[in-house]
């Protein structure tokens, strides 16, 4: 997915994961959602690690062949989770979903919305995860706001999708990208790189992320 921030090379984790990672064909982040349509794995399809073998190749080929269902349901994640269940049962595919509480080296939107302790550790530098993935968040506009507030947005306004239809007039990439994060406040109850206590709450009865 393009809503992922990379802090470190995640392949290092799976190398250190050692013998455990060798026991699985495919390893996912936990989606944070326990909806029945994602059961039983609750795997997030935006970031995952796979081994190169026939079982994985067949799984991903099957996913491509289900393009009509993806278009109908408007979600590849639901279709992939259904295929994971089918392929693990019929073909012995070995699937692992990282526990969302135990593996805070791969935090995401679930932590952003529900685990402020972990988010404070990331912002302070106490915790340096491998990636941060802004899933568990509705809509692209909201994701962009959250990333800006979190201090992980580096694209100048004049280079955003508003001008995508006029690409020939876009500035050079060196002018589009900022060397420093472009931080904006939107919601006081969501994680932020700087205190945003003067901003409104996003959630009903949301508590400020930065306590005064």
PDB file of N, CA and C in Angstrom, residues 29-116:
ATOM      1  N   UNK A  29       0.224  -8.387   8.654  1.00  0.00           N
ATOM      2  CA  UNK A  29      -0.193  -7.550   9.769  1.00  0.00           C
ATOM      3  C   UNK A  29      -1.629  -7.908  10.128  1.00  0.00           C
ATOM      4  N   UNK A  30      -1.982  -7.728  11.403  1.00  0.00           N
ATOM      5  CA  UNK A  30      -3.378  -7.865  11.811  1.00  0.00           C
ATOM      6  C   UNK A  30      -4.138  -6.628  11.360  1.00  0.00           C
ATOM      7  N   UNK A  31      -5.306  -6.819  10.796  1.00  0.00           N
ATOM      8  CA  UNK A  31      -6.062  -5.695  10.257  1.00  0.00           C
ATOM      9  C   UNK A  31      -6.642  -4.797  11.350  1.00  0.00           C
ATOM     10  N   UNK A  32      -6.819  -5.340  12.549  1.00  0.00           N
ATOM     11  CA  UNK A  32      -7.452  -4.561  13.610  1.00  0.00           C
ATOM     12  C   UNK A  32      -8.947  -4.735  13.647  1.00  0.00           C
ATOM     13  N   UNK A  33      -9.507  -5.322  12.601  1.00  0.00           N
ATOM     14  CA  UNK A  33     -10.951  -5.529  12.521  1.00  0.00           C
ATOM     15  C   UNK A  33     -11.266  -7.003  12.732  1.00  0.00           C
ATOM     16  N   UNK A  34     -12.323  -7.261  13.486  1.00  0.00           N
ATOM     17  CA  UNK A  34     -12.751  -8.643  13.735  1.00  0.00           C
ATOM     18  C   UNK A  34     -14.043  -8.959  12.988  1.00  0.00           C
ATOM     19  N   UNK A  35     -14.297  -8.244  11.893  1.00  0.00           N
ATOM     20  CA  UNK A  35     -15.494  -8.496  11.105  1.00  0.00           C
ATOM     21  C   UNK A  35     -15.488  -9.923  10.559  1.00  0.00           C
ATOM     22  N   UNK A  36     -16.654 -10.565  10.520  1.00  0.00           N
ATOM     23  CA  UNK A  36     -16.716 -11.954  10.023  1.00  0.00           C
ATOM     24  C   UNK A  36     -16.158 -12.113   8.616  1.00  0.00           C
ATOM     25  N   UNK A  37     -16.263 -11.088   7.767  1.00  0.00           N
ATOM     26  CA  UNK A  37     -15.799 -11.226   6.388  1.00  0.00           C
ATOM     27  C   UNK A  37     -14.275 -11.351   6.310  1.00  0.00           C
ATOM     28  N   UNK A  38     -13.560 -10.988   7.383  1.00  0.00           N
ATOM     29  CA  UNK A  38     -12.109 -11.133   7.410  1.00  0.00           C
ATOM     30  C   UNK A  38     -11.653 -12.345   8.217  1.00  0.00           C
ATOM     31  N   UNK A  39     -12.614 -13.055   8.806  1.00  0.00           N
ATOM     32  CA  UNK A  39     -12.290 -14.201   9.661  1.00  0.00           C
ATOM     33  C   UNK A  39     -11.780 -15.373   8.799  1.00  0.00           C
ATOM     34  N   UNK A  40     -10.953 -16.256   9.375  1.00  0.00           N
ATOM     35  CA  UNK A  40     -10.490 -16.226  10.764  1.00  0.00           C
ATOM     36  C   UNK A  40      -9.146 -15.503  10.963  1.00  0.00           C
ATOM     37  N   UNK A  41      -8.504 -15.086   9.861  1.00  0.00           N
ATOM     38  CA  UNK A  41      -7.144 -14.567   9.985  1.00  0.00           C
ATOM     39  C   UNK A  41      -7.076 -13.078  10.297  1.00  0.00           C
ATOM     40  N   UNK A  42      -8.101 -12.307   9.900  1.00  0.00           N
ATOM     41  CA  UNK A  42      -8.098 -10.843  10.074  1.00  0.00           C
ATOM     42  C   UNK A  42      -6.811 -10.244   9.508  1.00  0.00           C
ATOM     43  N   UNK A  43      -6.401 -10.744   8.355  1.00  0.00           N
ATOM     44  CA  UNK A  43      -5.141 -10.308   7.740  1.00  0.00           C
ATOM     45  C   UNK A  43      -5.349  -9.023   6.948  1.00  0.00           C
ATOM     46  N   UNK A  44      -4.382  -8.115   7.045  1.00  0.00           N
ATOM     47  CA  UNK A  44      -4.414  -6.896   6.252  1.00  0.00           C
ATOM     48  C   UNK A  44      -3.614  -7.132   4.973  1.00  0.00           C
ATOM     49  N   UNK A  45      -4.230  -6.870   3.846  1.00  0.00           N
ATOM     50  CA  UNK A  45      -3.620  -7.205   2.562  1.00  0.00           C
ATOM     51  C   UNK A  45      -2.721  -6.104   2.019  1.00  0.00           C
ATOM     52  N   UNK A  46      -2.515  -5.026   2.786  1.00  0.00           N
ATOM     53  CA  UNK A  46      -1.696  -3.923   2.294  1.00  0.00           C
ATOM     54  C   UNK A  46      -0.210  -4.088   2.525  1.00  0.00           C
ATOM     55  N   UNK A  47       0.153  -4.976   3.455  1.00  0.00           N
ATOM     56  CA  UNK A  47       1.572  -5.224   3.730  1.00  0.00           C
ATOM     57  C   UNK A  47       1.707  -6.659   4.213  1.00  0.00           C
ATOM     58  N   UNK A  48       2.490  -7.451   3.498  1.00  0.00           N
ATOM     59  CA  UNK A  48       2.695  -8.829   3.936  1.00  0.00           C
ATOM     60  C   UNK A  48       4.009  -9.367   3.371  1.00  0.00           C
ATOM     61  N   UNK A  49       4.472 -10.420   4.002  1.00  0.00           N
ATOM     62  CA  UNK A  49       5.747 -11.066   3.649  1.00  0.00           C
ATOM     63  C   UNK A  49       5.435 -12.471   3.147  1.00  0.00           C
ATOM     64  N   UNK A  50       6.014 -12.839   2.011  1.00  0.00           N
ATOM     65  CA  UNK A  50       5.757 -14.172   1.476  1.00  0.00           C
ATOM     66  C   UNK A  50       7.060 -14.900   1.171  1.00  0.00           C
ATOM     67  N   UNK A  51       6.978 -16.214   1.231  1.00  0.00           N
ATOM     68  CA  UNK A  51       8.049 -17.060   0.735  1.00  0.00           C
ATOM     69  C   UNK A  51       7.765 -17.373  -0.737  1.00  0.00           C
ATOM     70  N   UNK A  52       8.806 -17.601  -1.480  1.00  0.00           N
ATOM     71  CA  UNK A  52       8.648 -17.936  -2.897  1.00  0.00           C
ATOM     72  C   UNK A  52       8.518 -19.444  -3.040  1.00  0.00           C
ATOM     73  N   UNK A  53       7.285 -19.911  -3.143  1.00  0.00           N
ATOM     74  CA  UNK A  53       7.057 -21.338  -3.344  1.00  0.00           C
ATOM     75  C   UNK A  53       5.757 -21.546  -4.117  1.00  0.00           C
ATOM     76  N   UNK A  54       5.465 -22.768  -4.457  1.00  0.00           N
ATOM     77  CA  UNK A  54       4.305 -23.076  -5.293  1.00  0.00           C
ATOM     78  C   UNK A  54       2.986 -22.733  -4.599  1.00  0.00           C
ATOM     79  N   UNK A  55       2.944 -22.895  -3.285  1.00  0.00           N
ATOM     80  CA  UNK A  55       1.690 -22.608  -2.574  1.00  0.00           C
ATOM     81  C   UNK A  55       1.345 -21.123  -2.654  1.00  0.00           C
ATOM     82  N   UNK A  56       2.347 -20.271  -2.448  1.00  0.00           N
ATOM     83  CA  UNK A  56       2.112 -18.834  -2.517  1.00  0.00           C
ATOM     84  C   UNK A  56       1.811 -18.398  -3.951  1.00  0.00           C
ATOM     85  N   UNK A  57       2.530 -18.956  -4.899  1.00  0.00           N
ATOM     86  CA  UNK A  57       2.295 -18.613  -6.298  1.00  0.00           C
ATOM     87  C   UNK A  57       0.862 -18.958  -6.709  1.00  0.00           C
ATOM     88  N   UNK A  58       0.378 -20.093  -6.247  1.00  0.00           N
ATOM     89  CA  UNK A  58      -0.989 -20.494  -6.590  1.00  0.00           C
ATOM     90  C   UNK A  58      -2.001 -19.575  -5.910  1.00  0.00           C
ATOM     91  N   UNK A  59      -1.721 -19.189  -4.659  1.00  0.00           N
ATOM     92  CA  UNK A  59      -2.612 -18.263  -3.953  1.00  0.00           C
ATOM     93  C   UNK A  59      -2.736 -16.943  -4.713  1.00  0.00           C
ATOM     94  N   UNK A  60      -1.614 -16.352  -5.091  1.00  0.00           N
ATOM     95  CA  UNK A  60      -1.636 -15.045  -5.747  1.00  0.00           C
ATOM     96  C   UNK A  60      -2.203 -15.141  -7.167  1.00  0.00           C
ATOM     97  N   UNK A  61      -1.976 -16.265  -7.832  1.00  0.00           N
ATOM     98  CA  UNK A  61      -2.605 -16.468  -9.136  1.00  0.00           C
ATOM     99  C   UNK A  61      -4.117 -16.550  -8.991  1.00  0.00           C
ATOM    100  N   UNK A  62      -4.575 -17.258  -7.968  1.00  0.00           N
ATOM    101  CA  UNK A  62      -6.009 -17.357  -7.707  1.00  0.00           C
ATOM    102  C   UNK A  62      -6.610 -15.997  -7.409  1.00  0.00           C
ATOM    103  N   UNK A  63      -5.860 -15.162  -6.687  1.00  0.00           N
ATOM    104  CA  UNK A  63      -6.347 -13.821  -6.383  1.00  0.00           C
ATOM    105  C   UNK A  63      -6.550 -13.024  -7.670  1.00  0.00           C
ATOM    106  N   UNK A  64      -5.618 -13.140  -8.603  1.00  0.00           N
ATOM    107  CA  UNK A  64      -5.754 -12.443  -9.891  1.00  0.00           C
ATOM    108  C   UNK A  64      -6.977 -12.943 -10.651  1.00  0.00           C
ATOM    109  N   UNK A  65      -7.227 -14.232 -10.582  1.00  0.00           N
ATOM    110  CA  UNK A  65      -8.367 -14.805 -11.299  1.00  0.00           C
ATOM    111  C   UNK A  65      -9.707 -14.411 -10.666  1.00  0.00           C
ATOM    112  N   UNK A  66      -9.644 -13.874  -9.462  1.00  0.00           N
ATOM    113  CA  UNK A  66     -10.869 -13.421  -8.789  1.00  0.00           C
ATOM    114  C   UNK A  66     -11.076 -11.920  -8.956  1.00  0.00           C
ATOM    115  N   UNK A  67     -10.530 -11.365 -10.014  1.00  0.00           N
ATOM    116  CA  UNK A  67     -10.657  -9.931 -10.248  1.00  0.00           C
ATOM    117  C   UNK A  67     -12.089  -9.458 -10.328  1.00  0.00           C
ATOM    118  N   UNK A  68     -12.986 -10.289 -10.893  1.00  0.00           N
ATOM    119  CA  UNK A  68     -14.390  -9.889 -10.985  1.00  0.00           C
ATOM    120  C   UNK A  68     -15.026  -9.767  -9.610  1.00  0.00           C
ATOM    121  N   UNK A  69     -14.646 -10.672  -8.694  1.00  0.00           N
ATOM    122  CA  UNK A  69     -15.194 -10.609  -7.342  1.00  0.00           C
ATOM    123  C   UNK A  69     -14.628  -9.418  -6.584  1.00  0.00           C
ATOM    124  N   UNK A  70     -13.363  -9.120  -6.814  1.00  0.00           N
ATOM    125  CA  UNK A  70     -12.754  -7.938  -6.193  1.00  0.00           C
ATOM    126  C   UNK A  70     -13.481  -6.679  -6.650  1.00  0.00           C
ATOM    127  N   UNK A  71     -13.789  -6.629  -7.940  1.00  0.00           N
ATOM    128  CA  UNK A  71     -14.498  -5.463  -8.471  1.00  0.00           C
ATOM    129  C   UNK A  71     -15.909  -5.385  -7.895  1.00  0.00           C
ATOM    130  N   UNK A  72     -16.557  -6.524  -7.740  1.00  0.00           N
ATOM    131  CA  UNK A  72     -17.921  -6.543  -7.213  1.00  0.00           C
ATOM    132  C   UNK A  72     -17.966  -6.125  -5.752  1.00  0.00           C
ATOM    133  N   UNK A  73     -17.045  -6.659  -4.937  1.00  0.00           N
ATOM    134  CA  UNK A  73     -17.039  -6.357  -3.505  1.00  0.00           C
ATOM    135  C   UNK A  73     -16.300  -5.062  -3.189  1.00  0.00           C
ATOM    136  N   UNK A  74     -15.507  -4.578  -4.168  1.00  0.00           N
ATOM    137  CA  UNK A  74     -14.725  -3.352  -4.019  1.00  0.00           C
ATOM    138  C   UNK A  74     -13.697  -3.467  -2.895  1.00  0.00           C
ATOM    139  N   UNK A  75     -13.214  -4.675  -2.683  1.00  0.00           N
ATOM    140  CA  UNK A  75     -12.163  -4.895  -1.691  1.00  0.00           C
ATOM    141  C   UNK A  75     -11.385  -6.162  -2.030  1.00  0.00           C
ATOM    142  N   UNK A  76     -10.085  -6.026  -2.252  1.00  0.00           N
ATOM    143  CA  UNK A  76      -9.268  -7.211  -2.467  1.00  0.00           C
ATOM    144  C   UNK A  76      -8.970  -7.916  -1.155  1.00  0.00           C
ATOM    145  N   UNK A  77      -9.062  -7.178  -0.038  1.00  0.00           N
ATOM    146  CA  UNK A  77      -8.737  -7.764   1.261  1.00  0.00           C
ATOM    147  C   UNK A  77      -9.725  -8.856   1.655  1.00  0.00           C
ATOM    148  N   UNK A  78     -11.002  -8.609   1.448  1.00  0.00           N
ATOM    149  CA  UNK A  78     -12.012  -9.615   1.777  1.00  0.00           C
ATOM    150  C   UNK A  78     -11.821 -10.868   0.930  1.00  0.00           C
ATOM    151  N   UNK A  79     -11.560 -10.673  -0.361  1.00  0.00           N
ATOM    152  CA  UNK A  79     -11.366 -11.809  -1.259  1.00  0.00           C
ATOM    153  C   UNK A  79     -10.116 -12.586  -0.871  1.00  0.00           C
ATOM    154  N   UNK A  80      -9.033 -11.878  -0.563  1.00  0.00           N
ATOM    155  CA  UNK A  80      -7.797 -12.556  -0.186  1.00  0.00           C
ATOM    156  C   UNK A  80      -7.984 -13.363   1.093  1.00  0.00           C
ATOM    157  N   UNK A  81      -8.690 -12.814   2.071  1.00  0.00           N
ATOM    158  CA  UNK A  81      -8.908 -13.551   3.318  1.00  0.00           C
ATOM    159  C   UNK A  81      -9.727 -14.813   3.082  1.00  0.00           C
ATOM    160  N   UNK A  82     -10.679 -14.745   2.161  1.00  0.00           N
ATOM    161  CA  UNK A  82     -11.437 -15.948   1.822  1.00  0.00           C
ATOM    162  C   UNK A  82     -10.546 -16.988   1.151  1.00  0.00           C
ATOM    163  N   UNK A  83      -9.647 -16.522   0.287  1.00  0.00           N
ATOM    164  CA  UNK A  83      -8.730 -17.443  -0.386  1.00  0.00           C
ATOM    165  C   UNK A  83      -7.715 -18.035   0.582  1.00  0.00           C
ATOM    166  N   UNK A  84      -7.302 -17.258   1.585  1.00  0.00           N
ATOM    167  CA  UNK A  84      -6.375 -17.795   2.588  1.00  0.00           C
ATOM    168  C   UNK A  84      -6.989 -18.990   3.297  1.00  0.00           C
ATOM    169  N   UNK A  85      -8.253 -18.867   3.650  1.00  0.00           N
ATOM    170  CA  UNK A  85      -8.947 -19.956   4.336  1.00  0.00           C
ATOM    171  C   UNK A  85      -9.046 -21.173   3.425  1.00  0.00           C
ATOM    172  N   UNK A  86      -9.387 -20.928   2.166  1.00  0.00           N
ATOM    173  CA  UNK A  86      -9.535 -22.032   1.208  1.00  0.00           C
ATOM    174  C   UNK A  86      -8.208 -22.728   0.945  1.00  0.00           C
ATOM    175  N   UNK A  87      -7.159 -21.945   0.716  1.00  0.00           N
ATOM    176  CA  UNK A  87      -5.865 -22.540   0.349  1.00  0.00           C
ATOM    177  C   UNK A  87      -5.170 -23.191   1.542  1.00  0.00           C
ATOM    178  N   UNK A  88      -5.410 -22.675   2.741  1.00  0.00           N
ATOM    179  CA  UNK A  88      -4.815 -23.333   3.911  1.00  0.00           C
ATOM    180  C   UNK A  88      -5.467 -24.683   4.153  1.00  0.00           C
ATOM    181  N   UNK A  89      -6.765 -24.763   3.855  1.00  0.00           N
ATOM    182  CA  UNK A  89      -7.493 -26.014   4.074  1.00  0.00           C
ATOM    183  C   UNK A  89      -7.219 -27.043   2.981  1.00  0.00           C
ATOM    184  N   UNK A  90      -7.218 -26.585   1.733  1.00  0.00           N
ATOM    185  CA  UNK A  90      -7.118 -27.526   0.614  1.00  0.00           C
ATOM    186  C   UNK A  90      -5.683 -27.841   0.206  1.00  0.00           C
ATOM    187  N   UNK A  91      -4.793 -26.855   0.334  1.00  0.00           N
ATOM    188  CA  UNK A  91      -3.460 -27.006  -0.242  1.00  0.00           C
ATOM    189  C   UNK A  91      -2.330 -26.870   0.779  1.00  0.00           C
ATOM    190  N   UNK A  92      -2.686 -26.710   2.059  1.00  0.00           N
ATOM    191  CA  UNK A  92      -1.664 -26.680   3.096  1.00  0.00           C
ATOM    192  C   UNK A  92      -0.901 -25.376   3.198  1.00  0.00           C
ATOM    193  N   UNK A  93      -1.480 -24.278   2.686  1.00  0.00           N
ATOM    194  CA  UNK A  93      -0.838 -22.971   2.819  1.00  0.00           C
ATOM    195  C   UNK A  93      -0.720 -22.613   4.303  1.00  0.00           C
ATOM    196  N   UNK A  94       0.473 -22.218   4.728  1.00  0.00           N
ATOM    197  CA  UNK A  94       0.721 -21.898   6.135  1.00  0.00           C
ATOM    198  C   UNK A  94       0.694 -20.387   6.321  1.00  0.00           C
ATOM    199  N   UNK A  95      -0.328 -19.914   7.036  1.00  0.00           N
ATOM    200  CA  UNK A  95      -0.602 -18.481   7.178  1.00  0.00           C
ATOM    201  C   UNK A  95      -0.352 -18.039   8.614  1.00  0.00           C
ATOM    202  N   UNK A  96       0.295 -16.889   8.765  1.00  0.00           N
ATOM    203  CA  UNK A  96       0.537 -16.293  10.086  1.00  0.00           C
ATOM    204  C   UNK A  96       0.076 -14.836  10.060  1.00  0.00           C
ATOM    205  N   UNK A  97      -0.695 -14.436  11.067  1.00  0.00           N
ATOM    206  CA  UNK A  97      -1.053 -13.033  11.255  1.00  0.00           C
ATOM    207  C   UNK A  97      -0.410 -12.555  12.549  1.00  0.00           C
ATOM    208  N   UNK A  98       0.398 -11.512  12.466  1.00  0.00           N
ATOM    209  CA  UNK A  98       1.077 -10.981  13.643  1.00  0.00           C
ATOM    210  C   UNK A  98       0.053 -10.397  14.607  1.00  0.00           C
ATOM    211  N   UNK A  99       0.167 -10.739  15.862  1.00  0.00           N
ATOM    212  CA  UNK A  99      -0.753 -10.224  16.870  1.00  0.00           C
ATOM    213  C   UNK A  99      -0.620  -8.708  16.972  1.00  0.00           C
ATOM    214  N   UNK A 100      -1.737  -8.008  16.954  1.00  0.00           N
ATOM    215  CA  UNK A 100      -1.687  -6.543  16.932  1.00  0.00           C
ATOM    216  C   UNK A 100      -1.174  -5.959  18.232  1.00  0.00           C
ATOM    217  N   UNK A 101      -1.198  -6.724  19.302  1.00  0.00           N
ATOM    218  CA  UNK A 101      -0.726  -6.229  20.596  1.00  0.00           C
ATOM    219  C   UNK A 101       0.736  -6.604  20.846  1.00  0.00           C
ATOM    220  N   UNK A 102       1.136  -7.798  20.430  1.00  0.00           N
ATOM    221  CA  UNK A 102       2.483  -8.278  20.727  1.00  0.00           C
ATOM    222  C   UNK A 102       3.530  -7.734  19.761  1.00  0.00           C
ATOM    223  N   UNK A 103       3.114  -7.416  18.542  1.00  0.00           N
ATOM    224  CA  UNK A 103       4.079  -6.993  17.524  1.00  0.00           C
ATOM    225  C   UNK A 103       3.908  -5.507  17.215  1.00  0.00           C
ATOM    226  N   UNK A 104       4.356  -4.667  18.164  1.00  0.00           N
ATOM    227  CA  UNK A 104       4.250  -3.226  17.933  1.00  0.00           C
ATOM    228  C   UNK A 104       5.386  -2.701  17.057  1.00  0.00           C
ATOM    229  N   UNK A 105       6.186  -3.609  16.494  1.00  0.00           N
ATOM    230  CA  UNK A 105       7.177  -3.212  15.506  1.00  0.00           C
ATOM    231  C   UNK A 105       6.524  -2.937  14.154  1.00  0.00           C
ATOM    232  N   UNK A 106       5.246  -3.316  14.035  1.00  0.00           N
ATOM    233  CA  UNK A 106       4.496  -3.092  12.797  1.00  0.00           C
ATOM    234  C   UNK A 106       3.156  -2.426  13.127  1.00  0.00           C
ATOM    235  N   UNK A 107       3.194  -1.238  13.707  1.00  0.00           N
ATOM    236  CA  UNK A 107       1.949  -0.570  14.096  1.00  0.00           C
ATOM    237  C   UNK A 107       1.208  -0.026  12.880  1.00  0.00           C
ATOM    238  N   UNK A 108      -0.048   0.298  13.094  1.00  0.00           N
ATOM    239  CA  UNK A 108      -0.847   0.831  12.004  1.00  0.00           C
ATOM    240  C   UNK A 108      -2.016   1.642  12.506  1.00  0.00           C
ATOM    241  N   UNK A 109      -3.031   1.725  11.666  1.00  0.00           N
ATOM    242  CA  UNK A 109      -4.187   2.547  11.995  1.00  0.00           C
ATOM    243  C   UNK A 109      -4.901   2.117  13.259  1.00  0.00           C
ATOM    244  N   UNK A 110      -4.865   0.824  13.561  1.00  0.00           N
ATOM    245  CA  UNK A 110      -5.480   0.371  14.812  1.00  0.00           C
ATOM    246  C   UNK A 110      -4.803   1.035  16.001  1.00  0.00           C
ATOM    247  N   UNK A 111      -3.479   1.052  16.002  1.00  0.00           N
ATOM    248  CA  UNK A 111      -2.737   1.683  17.092  1.00  0.00           C
ATOM    249  C   UNK A 111      -2.972   3.197  17.092  1.00  0.00           C
ATOM    250  N   UNK A 112      -3.022   3.784  15.890  1.00  0.00           N
ATOM    251  CA  UNK A 112      -3.243   5.223  15.768  1.00  0.00           C
ATOM    252  C   UNK A 112      -4.558   5.622  16.439  1.00  0.00           C
ATOM    253  N   UNK A 113      -5.571   4.804  16.270  1.00  0.00           N
ATOM    254  CA  UNK A 113      -6.897   5.139  16.785  1.00  0.00           C
ATOM    255  C   UNK A 113      -7.177   4.615  18.189  1.00  0.00           C
ATOM    256  N   UNK A 114      -6.453   3.575  18.604  1.00  0.00           N
ATOM    257  CA  UNK A 114      -6.830   2.926  19.866  1.00  0.00           C
ATOM    258  C   UNK A 114      -5.684   2.683  20.848  1.00  0.00           C
ATOM    259  N   UNK A 115      -4.452   2.948  20.468  1.00  0.00           N
ATOM    260  CA  UNK A 115      -3.318   2.663  21.349  1.00  0.00           C
ATOM    261  C   UNK A 115      -2.401   3.880  21.410  1.00  0.00           C
ATOM    262  N   UNK A 116      -2.813   4.884  22.164  1.00  0.00           N
ATOM    263  CA  UNK A 116      -2.046   6.122  22.227  1.00  0.00           C
ATOM    264  C   UNK A 116      -0.714   5.942  22.940  1.00  0.00           C
TER     265      UNK A 116
END
